[in-house]
Amino acid sequence: MELRVDPGKTRRLVQEIFEHSGLSEEEAFTVSENLILAEMRGIRSHGLVQVENYSQKMREGKINPRSKITLLREGKGNAVFDADHAPGSVAGKFAMRHTIRKARQNGVAVSTVRNGTHFGYAAYYAMQALDDDMIGLAFTSTGAAVAPFGGYERLVGTNPICVAVPAGKARPVVFDAATSNVAFNKAFFAYTEGRSIPDDWGLDADGKATTNPADIVTGGGALLPFGGYKGYGLGFIVFIITTLLSGTSVLEDCKETAAENYMKVSYNFAAIDISQFTDVAEFKRNLDISVERIKSSKRIAGIDEIFVPGEIESNNYEKSQREGLILYDGVSNSISRTLAELGIPMSLSDCSFKKDF
């Protein structure tokens, strides 16, 4: 069964859930905005399926609803923050805005964040640089979920890479991808919806290919890196520039609390001010030409259109604005459970989508 909901009304309902889970109004808005953006752009694994999970972790203290983000180190073009286990959207947005301000002064800026929690939708951060005519980059480490190339033990994170680039007449170019075959939350989403997965996504705990997402989500199995050694290598590099560059310890005997040890998530954000390298209008014009060349290039049999990075997600976003969001039982039931647990007298039916004709 499916339910068609209005994105704006649903975001407000999700904000209400996070406020009841302990966040301030502003922070609850930020987290709900991240999840709705992911849902609208078709990245459902990082969208509303996370609402119940986030709310539970806030109430358990694994995501700190009363965090105090602190600046640990700072230079002309760099900064290091301690997120105090704030929601990823809150710490990430804070650090990315700081990075953009520094890039405006210095041309390029890089910030790292330690003691983070689940990152959410990476494009949410990188795309913040677009309005400033900057290239935005966002990276995060994750809990160990991926096997190294040739192995089957969970030792590397899915460690995504996101780059957002402003264009002129064309839509922004936004590349956002995990360094595993799929993001862990795609397996989690399939697990929530009770669906099987392709057998090249991951391995069970014995190192055998599996189509059961439970083998990966709860059974100790591992995702596979994309492109074999290439994805494995990129994932390990992201680990270095997030976890190690932020000063996060990899030792297991640091006498940290359970909350402090929660996945040992770290981030890296960068911003590049195009105007300090070249003329912005000329840059955008050249990108538009490059996009058009790709779009109009020869297609192999059976392919109707060639897309540039982020174009499909932009199409999804515009469709969501026109037609609303479709939620299926797994996600809608998890949100309904959370509303009931928190005693919020609202339901997803209050968010039904009404199309204007």
Short mmCIF file of N, CA and C in Angstrom, two decimals, residues 26 30 79 81 89-104 109 111 124-134 269-271:
data_model
loop_
_atom_site.label_atom_id
_atom_site.label_comp_id
_atom_site.label_asym_id
_atom_site.label_seq_id
_atom_site.Cartn_x
_atom_site.Cartn_y
_atom_site.Cartn_z
N GLU A 26 15.15 25.01 15.71
CA GLU A 26 16.05 25.24 14.59
C GLU A 26 16.77 23.96 14.17
N THR A 30 16.53 21.70 10.63
CA THR A 30 17.69 21.34 9.82
C THR A 30 17.70 19.84 9.50
N ALA A 79 39.74 24.59 9.55
CA ALA A 79 39.14 24.55 10.89
C ALA A 79 38.90 23.09 11.26
N PHE A 81 36.43 20.97 14.10
CA PHE A 81 35.33 21.09 15.05
C PHE A 81 35.12 19.78 15.80
N SER A 89 23.23 16.45 10.44
CA SER A 89 22.75 17.60 9.68
C SER A 89 23.09 18.91 10.38
N VAL A 90 23.01 18.92 11.69
CA VAL A 90 23.27 20.14 12.46
C VAL A 90 24.75 20.48 12.43
N ALA A 91 25.60 19.52 12.77
CA ALA A 91 27.04 19.76 12.78
C ALA A 91 27.56 20.01 11.37
N GLY A 92 27.04 19.25 10.40
CA GLY A 92 27.49 19.39 9.03
C GLY A 92 27.15 20.74 8.43
N LYS A 93 25.93 21.20 8.63
CA LYS A 93 25.52 22.50 8.12
C LYS A 93 26.35 23.61 8.76
N PHE A 94 26.57 23.52 10.06
CA PHE A 94 27.36 24.51 10.79
C PHE A 94 28.78 24.58 10.22
N ALA A 95 29.40 23.42 10.06
CA ALA A 95 30.79 23.38 9.58
C ALA A 95 30.89 23.82 8.12
N MET A 96 29.91 23.43 7.28
CA MET A 96 29.97 23.81 5.88
C MET A 96 29.82 25.31 5.71
N ARG A 97 28.93 25.94 6.47
CA ARG A 97 28.77 27.40 6.37
C ARG A 97 30.06 28.11 6.79
N HIS A 98 30.71 27.59 7.81
CA HIS A 98 31.98 28.15 8.26
C HIS A 98 33.03 28.01 7.17
N THR A 99 33.04 26.87 6.51
CA THR A 99 34.00 26.60 5.43
C THR A 99 33.78 27.55 4.27
N ILE A 100 32.53 27.80 3.91
CA ILE A 100 32.20 28.72 2.82
C ILE A 100 32.67 30.14 3.14
N ARG A 101 32.47 30.58 4.37
CA ARG A 101 32.93 31.92 4.77
C ARG A 101 34.45 32.04 4.64
N LYS A 102 35.15 31.00 5.04
CA LYS A 102 36.61 31.01 4.93
C LYS A 102 37.06 30.99 3.47
N ALA A 103 36.37 30.24 2.63
CA ALA A 103 36.73 30.18 1.21
C ALA A 103 36.53 31.53 0.54
N ARG A 104 35.54 32.28 0.98
CA ARG A 104 35.29 33.61 0.42
C ARG A 104 36.50 34.53 0.68
N ALA A 109 38.95 26.54 1.29
CA ALA A 109 38.93 26.25 2.72
C ALA A 109 38.53 24.80 2.94
N SER A 111 37.45 22.08 6.27
CA SER A 111 37.14 21.87 7.69
C SER A 111 36.94 20.39 7.94
N TYR A 124 23.29 17.57 0.64
CA TYR A 124 22.71 18.67 1.44
C TYR A 124 23.79 19.68 1.83
N TYR A 125 25.00 19.21 2.09
CA TYR A 125 26.08 20.09 2.51
C TYR A 125 26.82 20.68 1.31
N ALA A 126 27.21 19.84 0.38
CA ALA A 126 27.98 20.31 -0.77
C ALA A 126 27.19 21.34 -1.57
N MET A 127 25.88 21.15 -1.69
CA MET A 127 25.05 22.06 -2.48
C MET A 127 24.88 23.43 -1.82
N GLN A 128 25.21 23.55 -0.54
CA GLN A 128 25.14 24.86 0.11
C GLN A 128 26.11 25.86 -0.50
N ALA A 129 27.17 25.36 -1.14
CA ALA A 129 28.16 26.25 -1.75
C ALA A 129 27.69 26.83 -3.07
N LEU A 130 26.66 26.27 -3.68
CA LEU A 130 26.25 26.66 -5.02
C LEU A 130 25.81 28.12 -5.11
N ASP A 131 25.02 28.58 -4.15
CA ASP A 131 24.53 29.95 -4.19
C ASP A 131 25.64 30.98 -4.05
N ASP A 132 26.79 30.55 -3.55
CA ASP A 132 27.94 31.43 -3.41
C ASP A 132 28.91 31.29 -4.58
N ASP A 133 28.46 30.65 -5.65
CA ASP A 133 29.30 30.40 -6.82
C ASP A 133 30.60 29.70 -6.43
N MET A 134 30.45 28.70 -5.58
CA MET A 134 31.58 27.90 -5.15
C MET A 134 31.33 26.44 -5.47
N PHE A 269 34.78 18.83 4.98
CA PHE A 269 34.08 19.74 4.06
C PHE A 269 35.11 20.64 3.39
N ALA A 270 34.88 20.96 2.13
CA ALA A 270 35.75 21.88 1.43
C ALA A 270 34.91 22.78 0.52
N ALA A 271 35.40 23.99 0.31
CA ALA A 271 34.74 24.92 -0.59
C ALA A 271 35.81 25.62 -1.43
#
